[in-house]
Amino acid sequence: MLLTQTYTSLILHEMTLSMKAKFDKYWGDLVKVNHFLFVGLVLDPRCKLGYVPHILKRRGCSIDEALAKKDEIKSLVFKLYDEYVPSSNQPSGSSANSCSNTTSTTTTIGWADPKKHGMGKNEQKWMKVE
């Protein structure tokens, strides 16, 4: 019994070290982190651009650093959009001649109501940062 507990503890310890190494690799120093990870935050309907300075401030960056990083991320998102728009406006061979009737439906998935998911006023403050 004691042997299996020790073995389990050893496995969990090794797994924790591996997870910590991966976390540090991608999120360890938020000033040097790959900007595309922040683009993912911006595209997440729950977070948007206002979450970038919030997460940076919570991880110890100054307000000036956080706002500068937010501007960098905003610039990157606009550059990505500018790259995407010309290619999306070009008709493709199969859909250029077709006509379709489509109906768009918006569905909210996730945190439609932050209070419903346990977020208090302090956790919602980041939503107001812009």
mmCIF file of C-alpha atoms in Angstrom:
data_model
loop_
_atom_site.group_PDB
_atom_site.id
_atom_site.type_symbol
_atom_site.label_atom_id
_atom_site.label_comp_id
_atom_site.label_asym_id
_atom_site.label_seq_id
_atom_site.Cartn_x
_atom_site.Cartn_y
_atom_site.Cartn_z
ATOM 1 C CA MET A 1 0.000 0.000 0.000
ATOM 2 C CA LEU A 2 2.752 2.446 0.941
ATOM 3 C CA LEU A 3 4.675 1.514 -2.194
ATOM 4 C CA THR A 4 1.730 2.348 -4.481
ATOM 5 C CA GLN A 5 1.194 5.703 -2.747
ATOM 6 C CA THR A 6 4.860 6.580 -3.202
ATOM 7 C CA TYR A 7 4.745 5.496 -6.846
ATOM 8 C CA THR A 8 1.577 7.542 -7.442
ATOM 9 C CA SER A 9 3.134 10.580 -5.774
ATOM 10 C CA LEU A 10 6.212 10.218 -7.967
ATOM 11 C CA ILE A 11 4.104 10.023 -11.122
ATOM 12 C CA LEU A 12 2.071 13.079 -10.105
ATOM 13 C CA HIS A 13 5.254 14.989 -9.272
ATOM 14 C CA GLU A 14 6.749 14.226 -12.693
ATOM 15 C CA MET A 15 3.501 15.170 -14.423
ATOM 16 C CA THR A 16 3.367 18.452 -12.502
ATOM 17 C CA LEU A 17 6.928 19.317 -13.486
ATOM 18 C CA SER A 18 6.133 18.580 -17.127
ATOM 19 C CA MET A 19 3.002 20.744 -17.023
ATOM 20 C CA LYS A 20 4.880 23.593 -15.339
ATOM 21 C CA ALA A 21 7.624 23.449 -17.986
ATOM 22 C CA LYS A 22 5.028 23.695 -20.769
ATOM 23 C CA PHE A 23 3.238 26.550 -19.019
ATOM 24 C CA ASP A 24 6.504 28.456 -18.618
ATOM 25 C CA LYS A 25 7.374 27.801 -22.261
ATOM 26 C CA TYR A 26 4.181 29.388 -23.584
ATOM 27 C CA TRP A 27 2.986 31.741 -20.821
ATOM 28 C CA GLY A 28 5.956 32.200 -18.458
ATOM 29 C CA ASP A 29 7.068 35.688 -19.468
ATOM 30 C CA LEU A 30 3.996 37.465 -20.809
ATOM 31 C CA VAL A 31 6.000 40.316 -22.294
ATOM 32 C CA LYS A 32 7.864 37.857 -24.541
ATOM 33 C CA VAL A 33 4.973 35.468 -25.203
ATOM 34 C CA ASN A 34 3.944 34.706 -28.782
ATOM 35 C CA HIS A 35 1.451 37.369 -29.831
ATOM 36 C CA PHE A 36 -0.779 34.814 -31.527
ATOM 37 C CA LEU A 37 -1.749 33.438 -28.117
ATOM 38 C CA PHE A 38 -3.138 36.881 -27.322
ATOM 39 C CA VAL A 39 -4.896 36.975 -30.701
ATOM 40 C CA GLY A 40 -6.735 33.875 -29.542
ATOM 41 C CA LEU A 41 -7.864 35.798 -26.464
ATOM 42 C CA VAL A 42 -9.034 38.705 -28.600
ATOM 43 C CA LEU A 43 -11.053 36.400 -30.852
ATOM 44 C CA ASP A 44 -12.666 34.660 -27.875
ATOM 45 C CA PRO A 45 -16.113 36.253 -27.483
ATOM 46 C CA ARG A 46 -15.794 36.131 -23.693
ATOM 47 C CA CYS A 47 -12.547 38.087 -23.507
ATOM 48 C CA LYS A 48 -11.962 40.466 -26.425
ATOM 49 C CA LEU A 49 -9.187 43.069 -26.465
ATOM 50 C CA GLY A 50 -9.949 44.432 -23.001
ATOM 51 C CA TYR A 51 -8.748 41.201 -21.420
ATOM 52 C CA VAL A 52 -5.143 41.635 -22.618
ATOM 53 C CA PRO A 53 -4.191 44.457 -20.200
ATOM 54 C CA HIS A 54 -6.133 42.757 -17.424
ATOM 55 C CA ILE A 55 -4.230 39.490 -17.674
ATOM 56 C CA LEU A 56 -0.901 41.298 -18.002
ATOM 57 C CA LYS A 57 -1.580 43.398 -14.896
ATOM 58 C CA ARG A 58 -2.576 40.299 -12.937
ATOM 59 C CA ARG A 59 0.726 38.686 -13.919
ATOM 60 C CA GLY A 60 2.760 41.657 -12.661
ATOM 61 C CA CYS A 61 3.199 43.981 -15.643
ATOM 62 C CA SER A 62 2.861 47.706 -15.166
ATOM 63 C CA ILE A 63 -0.136 49.520 -16.618
ATOM 64 C CA ASP A 64 2.065 51.173 -19.248
ATOM 65 C CA GLU A 65 3.509 47.817 -20.345
ATOM 66 C CA ALA A 66 0.045 46.277 -20.436
ATOM 67 C CA LEU A 67 -1.406 49.073 -22.562
ATOM 68 C CA ALA A 68 1.603 48.992 -24.905
ATOM 69 C CA LYS A 69 1.177 45.236 -25.358
ATOM 70 C CA LYS A 70 -2.545 45.768 -25.983
ATOM 71 C CA ASP A 71 -1.703 48.224 -28.777
ATOM 72 C CA GLU A 72 0.743 45.717 -30.293
ATOM 73 C CA ILE A 73 -1.899 42.985 -30.234
ATOM 74 C CA LYS A 74 -4.519 45.325 -31.701
ATOM 75 C CA SER A 75 -2.133 46.229 -34.516
ATOM 76 C CA LEU A 76 -1.454 42.544 -35.198
ATOM 77 C CA VAL A 77 -5.177 41.729 -35.312
ATOM 78 C CA PHE A 78 -5.766 44.534 -37.822
ATOM 79 C CA LYS A 79 -2.819 43.348 -39.949
ATOM 80 C CA LEU A 80 -4.215 39.810 -39.942
ATOM 81 C CA TYR A 81 -7.622 41.149 -40.909
ATOM 82 C CA ASP A 82 -6.133 43.232 -43.733
ATOM 83 C CA GLU A 83 -4.404 40.089 -45.035
ATOM 84 C CA TYR A 84 -7.619 38.091 -44.844
ATOM 85 C CA VAL A 85 -10.044 40.566 -46.472
ATOM 86 C CA PRO A 86 -8.573 40.585 -50.013
ATOM 87 C CA SER A 87 -8.520 36.782 -50.171
ATOM 88 C CA SER A 88 -12.085 36.482 -48.870
ATOM 89 C CA ASN A 89 -13.446 38.897 -51.494
ATOM 90 C CA GLN A 90 -12.148 36.821 -54.414
ATOM 91 C CA PRO A 91 -14.828 34.510 -55.811
ATOM 92 C CA SER A 92 -13.988 30.842 -55.920
ATOM 93 C CA GLY A 93 -14.748 28.758 -59.004
ATOM 94 C CA SER A 94 -17.568 26.721 -57.539
ATOM 95 C CA SER A 95 -19.374 29.372 -55.527
ATOM 96 C CA ALA A 96 -19.009 32.343 -57.880
ATOM 97 C CA ASN A 97 -21.976 31.342 -60.038
ATOM 98 C CA SER A 98 -24.181 29.856 -57.354
ATOM 99 C CA CYS A 99 -26.936 31.624 -55.500
ATOM 100 C CA SER A 100 -28.048 30.537 -52.086
ATOM 101 C CA ASN A 101 -30.569 31.572 -49.500
ATOM 102 C CA THR A 102 -29.087 31.340 -46.046
ATOM 103 C CA THR A 103 -30.357 32.344 -42.684
ATOM 104 C CA SER A 104 -27.941 33.474 -40.025
ATOM 105 C CA THR A 105 -28.612 32.606 -36.424
ATOM 106 C CA THR A 106 -26.525 33.884 -33.561
ATOM 107 C CA THR A 107 -26.099 31.533 -30.656
ATOM 108 C CA THR A 108 -24.346 32.497 -27.469
ATOM 109 C CA ILE A 109 -22.287 29.695 -26.029
ATOM 110 C CA GLY A 110 -20.349 29.983 -22.809
ATOM 111 C CA TRP A 111 -20.539 32.899 -20.428
ATOM 112 C CA ALA A 112 -23.588 34.767 -21.645
ATOM 113 C CA ASP A 113 -24.239 35.919 -18.085
ATOM 114 C CA PRO A 114 -21.009 36.202 -16.039
ATOM 115 C CA LYS A 115 -22.892 36.330 -12.722
ATOM 116 C CA LYS A 116 -24.511 33.006 -13.549
ATOM 117 C CA HIS A 117 -21.068 31.402 -13.805
ATOM 118 C CA GLY A 118 -19.720 32.585 -10.466
ATOM 119 C CA MET A 119 -17.969 35.762 -11.574
ATOM 120 C CA GLY A 120 -18.322 38.539 -9.058
ATOM 121 C CA LYS A 121 -17.837 42.268 -9.542
ATOM 122 C CA ASN A 122 -14.053 42.041 -9.129
ATOM 123 C CA GLU A 123 -13.744 39.414 -11.844
ATOM 124 C CA GLN A 124 -15.971 41.438 -14.189
ATOM 125 C CA LYS A 125 -13.899 44.636 -13.925
ATOM 126 C CA TRP A 126 -11.589 43.494 -16.720
ATOM 127 C CA MET A 127 -14.544 43.547 -19.092
ATOM 128 C CA LYS A 128 -14.747 47.317 -18.690
ATOM 129 C CA VAL A 129 -11.054 47.988 -19.460
ATOM 130 C CA GLU A 130 -10.598 49.451 -22.924
#
